[in-house]
mmCIF file of C-alpha atoms in Angstrom:
data_model
loop_
_atom_site.group_PDB
_atom_site.id
_atom_site.type_symbol
_atom_site.label_atom_id
_atom_site.label_comp_id
_atom_site.label_asym_id
_atom_site.label_seq_id
_atom_site.Cartn_x
_atom_site.Cartn_y
_atom_site.Cartn_z
ATOM 1 C CA MET A 1 1.808 5.031 19.676
ATOM 2 C CA SER A 2 -0.756 7.523 18.530
ATOM 3 C CA PRO A 3 -4.417 6.624 19.649
ATOM 4 C CA ILE A 4 -5.324 7.140 15.819
ATOM 5 C CA VAL A 5 -3.019 4.553 14.748
ATOM 6 C CA LEU A 6 -4.380 2.364 17.494
ATOM 7 C CA VAL A 7 -8.086 2.546 16.106
ATOM 8 C CA ILE A 8 -6.865 2.233 12.500
ATOM 9 C CA ILE A 9 -5.265 -0.942 13.262
ATOM 10 C CA ALA A 10 -8.067 -2.526 15.740
ATOM 11 C CA VAL A 11 -10.424 -1.401 12.980
ATOM 12 C CA THR A 12 -8.833 -3.200 10.435
ATOM 13 C CA CYS A 13 -8.170 -6.338 12.613
ATOM 14 C CA ILE A 14 -11.529 -6.929 13.506
ATOM 15 C CA VAL A 15 -13.151 -6.063 10.315
ATOM 16 C CA SER A 16 -10.476 -8.404 8.392
ATOM 17 C CA TYR A 17 -11.591 -10.957 10.900
ATOM 18 C CA MET A 18 -15.252 -10.438 10.162
ATOM 19 C CA GLY A 19 -14.429 -10.703 6.569
ATOM 20 C CA LEU A 20 -12.127 -14.035 6.887
ATOM 21 C CA ASN A 21 -15.402 -15.820 8.573
ATOM 22 C CA ASN A 22 -18.428 -14.259 6.546
ATOM 23 C CA VAL A 23 -17.695 -14.867 2.487
ATOM 24 C CA ALA A 24 -20.628 -12.481 1.843
ATOM 25 C CA MET A 25 -19.107 -9.594 3.797
ATOM 26 C CA PHE A 26 -15.974 -10.133 1.969
ATOM 27 C CA GLU A 27 -17.222 -10.268 -1.545
ATOM 28 C CA LYS A 28 -19.337 -7.152 -1.033
ATOM 29 C CA TYR A 29 -16.705 -5.025 0.361
ATOM 30 C CA LYS A 30 -13.627 -6.106 -1.355
ATOM 31 C CA PHE A 31 -11.862 -3.970 -4.521
ATOM 32 C CA SER A 32 -13.348 -5.027 -7.623
ATOM 33 C CA VAL A 33 -13.080 -3.790 -11.130
ATOM 34 C CA SER A 34 -16.695 -4.865 -12.023
ATOM 35 C CA ALA A 35 -18.563 -3.733 -9.273
ATOM 36 C CA ILE A 36 -17.133 -0.454 -9.344
ATOM 37 C CA ASN A 37 -17.328 0.143 -12.916
ATOM 38 C CA ASN A 38 -20.461 -1.161 -13.455
ATOM 39 C CA ARG A 39 -22.433 -0.612 -10.263
ATOM 40 C CA LYS A 40 -20.690 2.405 -9.397
ATOM 41 C CA GLU A 41 -19.375 1.095 -5.805
ATOM 42 C CA TYR A 42 -16.950 3.457 -4.905
ATOM 43 C CA PHE A 43 -17.212 2.578 -1.507
ATOM 44 C CA ARG A 44 -14.909 -0.127 -1.855
ATOM 45 C CA LEU A 45 -11.762 2.123 -3.218
ATOM 46 C CA ILE A 46 -11.888 2.586 1.041
ATOM 47 C CA THR A 47 -13.335 -0.678 2.312
ATOM 48 C CA SER A 48 -11.123 -2.964 0.716
ATOM 49 C CA ALA A 49 -8.484 -1.996 2.980
ATOM 50 C CA PHE A 50 -10.035 -3.366 5.988
ATOM 51 C CA LEU A 51 -9.929 -6.929 4.660
ATOM 52 C CA HIS A 52 -6.963 -9.018 3.944
ATOM 53 C CA ALA A 53 -6.417 -12.504 2.494
ATOM 54 C CA ASP A 54 -5.318 -14.241 5.689
ATOM 55 C CA PHE A 55 -3.571 -13.456 9.364
ATOM 56 C CA MET A 56 -0.306 -13.277 7.701
ATOM 57 C CA HIS A 57 -0.828 -10.484 5.191
ATOM 58 C CA LEU A 58 -2.973 -8.751 8.001
ATOM 59 C CA PHE A 59 -0.126 -9.053 10.316
ATOM 60 C CA PHE A 60 2.663 -8.072 8.096
ATOM 61 C CA ASN A 61 0.720 -4.668 6.881
ATOM 62 C CA MET A 62 -0.253 -3.801 10.702
ATOM 63 C CA LEU A 63 3.486 -4.578 11.695
ATOM 64 C CA SER A 64 5.047 -2.375 8.792
ATOM 65 C CA LEU A 65 2.243 0.599 9.869
ATOM 66 C CA TYR A 66 3.507 -0.070 13.445
ATOM 67 C CA PHE A 67 7.043 0.435 12.707
ATOM 68 C CA PHE A 68 6.936 3.445 10.274
ATOM 69 C CA GLN A 69 3.875 5.428 11.801
ATOM 70 C CA GLY A 70 6.321 7.280 14.666
ATOM 71 C CA VAL A 71 8.369 9.106 12.040
ATOM 72 C CA VAL A 72 5.190 10.000 10.418
ATOM 73 C CA MET A 73 3.434 11.210 13.540
ATOM 74 C CA VAL A 74 6.443 13.179 14.410
ATOM 75 C CA PHE A 75 6.929 14.978 11.270
ATOM 76 C CA PHE A 76 3.555 15.392 9.980
ATOM 77 C CA GLY A 77 1.190 15.546 13.079
ATOM 78 C CA ASN A 78 -2.246 13.214 13.467
ATOM 79 C CA ILE A 79 -4.044 15.140 10.782
ATOM 80 C CA GLY A 80 -0.711 14.637 8.381
ATOM 81 C CA PHE A 81 -0.748 11.060 9.247
ATOM 82 C CA LEU A 82 -4.742 10.754 8.109
ATOM 83 C CA ILE A 83 -4.010 12.702 5.274
ATOM 84 C CA ILE A 84 -1.129 10.207 4.133
ATOM 85 C CA TYR A 85 -3.037 7.024 4.827
ATOM 86 C CA PHE A 86 -6.104 7.465 3.236
ATOM 87 C CA GLY A 87 -4.485 9.689 0.377
ATOM 88 C CA SER A 88 -2.196 6.641 -0.453
ATOM 89 C CA LEU A 89 -5.251 4.349 0.061
ATOM 90 C CA ILE A 90 -7.403 5.811 -2.574
ATOM 91 C CA LEU A 91 -4.706 6.810 -4.948
ATOM 92 C CA GLY A 92 -3.545 3.319 -4.830
ATOM 93 C CA ASN A 93 -6.851 1.756 -5.592
ATOM 94 C CA LEU A 94 -7.589 4.407 -8.255
ATOM 95 C CA PHE A 95 -4.210 3.379 -9.654
ATOM 96 C CA SER A 96 -5.109 -0.192 -9.756
ATOM 97 C CA LEU A 97 -8.584 0.747 -10.868
ATOM 98 C CA MET A 98 -6.823 2.565 -13.995
ATOM 99 C CA ILE A 99 -4.267 -0.678 -14.536
ATOM 100 C CA TYR A 100 -6.998 -3.096 -14.319
ATOM 101 C CA LYS A 101 -9.852 -1.459 -16.049
ATOM 102 C CA ASN A 102 -10.314 -3.840 -18.924
ATOM 103 C CA GLN A 103 -10.044 -6.795 -16.714
ATOM 104 C CA PRO A 104 -13.569 -6.874 -15.052
ATOM 105 C CA TRP A 105 -12.566 -10.146 -12.990
ATOM 106 C CA TYR A 106 -9.919 -8.345 -11.279
ATOM 107 C CA SER A 107 -10.320 -7.787 -7.301
ATOM 108 C CA ALA A 108 -8.098 -7.243 -4.138
ATOM 109 C CA ILE A 109 -7.752 -6.713 -0.422
ATOM 110 C CA GLY A 110 -5.382 -5.192 1.851
ATOM 111 C CA ALA A 111 -4.388 -1.908 3.410
ATOM 112 C CA SER A 112 -1.070 -2.339 1.455
ATOM 113 C CA GLY A 113 -1.429 0.889 -0.532
ATOM 114 C CA ALA A 114 -1.945 2.946 2.643
ATOM 115 C CA VAL A 115 1.047 1.278 4.217
ATOM 116 C CA SER A 116 3.188 2.102 1.106
ATOM 117 C CA GLY A 117 2.286 5.768 1.846
ATOM 118 C CA ILE A 118 3.188 5.651 5.554
ATOM 119 C CA ILE A 119 6.263 4.083 4.631
ATOM 120 C CA PHE A 120 7.519 6.037 2.076
ATOM 121 C CA ALA A 121 6.806 9.205 3.802
ATOM 122 C CA SER A 122 8.207 8.189 6.928
ATOM 123 C CA ILE A 123 11.392 6.971 5.075
ATOM 124 C CA ALA A 124 12.060 10.036 2.883
ATOM 125 C CA MET A 125 12.118 11.766 6.662
ATOM 126 C CA ALA A 126 14.453 9.450 8.350
ATOM 127 C CA PRO A 127 15.695 6.490 6.394
ATOM 128 C CA ASN A 128 18.316 5.580 9.087
ATOM 129 C CA GLU A 129 16.362 6.101 12.187
ATOM 130 C CA ILE A 130 14.044 3.128 11.495
ATOM 131 C CA SER A 131 15.099 -0.016 11.897
ATOM 132 C CA VAL A 132 12.909 -3.181 11.247
ATOM 133 C CA ASN A 133 14.003 -6.526 12.425
ATOM 134 C CA PHE A 134 17.680 -5.138 12.366
ATOM 135 C CA LEU A 135 17.375 -3.864 8.980
ATOM 136 C CA PRO A 136 17.771 0.066 8.277
ATOM 137 C CA GLY A 137 14.095 1.301 7.386
ATOM 138 C CA TRP A 138 15.177 2.005 3.659
ATOM 139 C CA ILE A 139 16.540 -1.815 3.088
ATOM 140 C CA PHE A 140 13.116 -3.009 4.656
ATOM 141 C CA GLY A 141 11.159 -0.744 2.514
ATOM 142 C CA THR A 142 13.036 -1.804 -0.701
ATOM 143 C CA LEU A 143 12.523 -5.366 0.112
ATOM 144 C CA TYR A 144 8.974 -4.713 0.693
ATOM 145 C CA PHE A 145 8.363 -2.763 -2.529
ATOM 146 C CA GLY A 146 10.653 -5.447 -4.194
ATOM 147 C CA TYR A 147 8.214 -8.321 -3.263
ATOM 148 C CA SER A 148 4.974 -6.245 -4.088
ATOM 149 C CA VAL A 149 6.635 -5.390 -7.906
ATOM 150 C CA TYR A 150 7.728 -9.468 -8.292
ATOM 151 C CA MET A 151 4.197 -10.726 -7.393
ATOM 152 C CA MET A 152 2.426 -8.036 -9.621
ATOM 153 C CA LEU A 153 4.461 -8.958 -12.469
ATOM 154 C CA ASN A 154 4.393 -12.498 -11.961
ATOM 155 C CA PRO A 155 0.779 -13.323 -10.157
ATOM 156 C CA LYS A 156 -0.146 -16.354 -8.764
ATOM 157 C CA GLN A 157 -3.520 -18.106 -8.756
ATOM 158 C CA TRP A 158 -3.516 -17.980 -5.023
ATOM 159 C CA ASP A 159 -2.670 -14.318 -4.820
ATOM 160 C CA ASN A 160 -5.327 -11.783 -4.495
ATOM 161 C CA LEU A 161 -3.444 -9.032 -2.772
ATOM 162 C CA GLY A 162 -3.646 -5.410 -3.959
ATOM 163 C CA HIS A 163 -0.150 -5.165 -5.253
ATOM 164 C CA SER A 164 -0.831 -2.314 -7.776
ATOM 165 C CA ALA A 165 -1.746 -0.291 -4.900
ATOM 166 C CA HIS A 166 1.694 -0.094 -3.451
ATOM 167 C CA LEU A 167 2.840 1.801 -6.595
ATOM 168 C CA GLY A 168 -0.046 4.597 -5.910
ATOM 169 C CA GLY A 169 0.115 5.091 -2.559
ATOM 170 C CA ALA A 170 4.302 4.917 -2.462
ATOM 171 C CA PHE A 171 3.888 8.074 -4.850
ATOM 172 C CA PHE A 172 1.297 9.672 -2.847
ATOM 173 C CA GLY A 173 3.518 9.235 0.407
ATOM 174 C CA LEU A 174 6.611 10.419 -1.294
ATOM 175 C CA VAL A 175 4.989 13.572 -3.026
ATOM 176 C CA TYR A 176 3.253 14.381 0.294
ATOM 177 C CA SER A 177 6.432 14.312 2.349
ATOM 178 C CA ILE A 178 8.462 16.281 -0.658
ATOM 179 C CA VAL A 179 5.546 19.052 -0.520
ATOM 180 C CA MET A 180 5.848 19.594 3.505
ATOM 181 C CA HIS A 181 9.273 19.077 4.099
ATOM 182 C CA PRO A 182 11.234 19.711 0.692
ATOM 183 C CA GLN A 183 14.485 20.279 2.031
ATOM 184 C CA LEU A 184 14.632 17.034 4.526
ATOM 185 C CA ALA A 185 13.697 14.613 2.105
ATOM 186 C CA LEU A 186 15.972 15.749 -0.889
ATOM 187 C CA SER A 187 18.795 15.329 1.449
ATOM 188 C CA ASN A 188 17.767 11.748 1.669
ATOM 189 C CA LEU A 189 17.719 11.291 -1.936
ATOM 190 C CA TYR A 190 19.918 8.299 -2.214
ATOM 191 C CA TYR A 191 18.026 6.215 0.070
ATOM 192 C CA LEU A 192 14.342 7.457 -1.655
ATOM 193 C CA GLY A 193 16.313 6.580 -4.874
ATOM 194 C CA VAL A 194 17.234 3.126 -4.135
ATOM 195 C CA MET A 195 13.905 2.221 -2.642
ATOM 196 C CA SER A 196 12.204 3.701 -5.419
ATOM 197 C CA LEU A 197 14.288 1.114 -8.200
ATOM 198 C CA PRO A 198 11.465 -1.883 -7.970
ATOM 199 C CA LEU A 199 8.625 0.694 -8.677
ATOM 200 C CA ILE A 200 10.626 2.681 -11.489
ATOM 201 C CA TYR A 201 10.890 -0.784 -12.924
ATOM 202 C CA LEU A 202 7.098 -1.743 -12.270
ATOM 203 C CA GLY A 203 6.615 1.698 -14.322
ATOM 204 C CA TYR A 204 8.503 0.555 -17.064
ATOM 205 C CA GLN A 205 7.018 -2.825 -17.216
ATOM 206 C CA ILE A 206 3.660 -1.198 -17.620
ATOM 207 C CA PHE A 207 4.024 1.938 -19.527
ATOM 208 C CA VAL A 208 6.927 1.111 -21.717
ATOM 209 C CA LYS A 209 6.470 -2.809 -22.236
ATOM 210 C CA LYS A 210 2.762 -2.941 -21.707
ATOM 211 C CA LYS A 211 3.054 -6.189 -19.775
ATOM 212 C CA ILE A 212 -0.310 -5.508 -17.592
ATOM 213 C CA ARG A 213 -3.030 -4.754 -19.863
#
């Protein structure tokens, strides 16, 4: 595993642990529509990715990053990995800001947007070469996004995760992989299509059915 990935995982784990034990810090750096729109605290678009709701949330995101980062490193290198990770993170949170701009109370945390970009980019390159818990990577990715879409469309009072960031992050990872390796990405179009189904459904619910305002 690349030292860059190790650093990101280590920093995320440390900051998440600190945030779970420091309410003031958690509130200061989480994604908050009100704070970003009213006080222009745009740093929250990045800092929120280093906070998590609990240890299971943190573990699932970092485990997903661990399993999928290898392929991204092979095809895109260290610089490409950083572009995908932080590009997906920022675009995912910007998409959340757009979706929830009329809901100032909305807040979220987690690296899900960044991890979604890594997942989509890696599976675009090698959908069958990756396996997670004996599942082919593209099936794991489909379940990952399916859960995110379900939770976003059926919000729970206890849920404080940035599910909408998954869509923006996945979009960035996919577009970047196609731009950099168009022939290889298109050769895996079937797997990308299946993985995209939950995201397409989410887009339909948001832009056509206007379920989220």
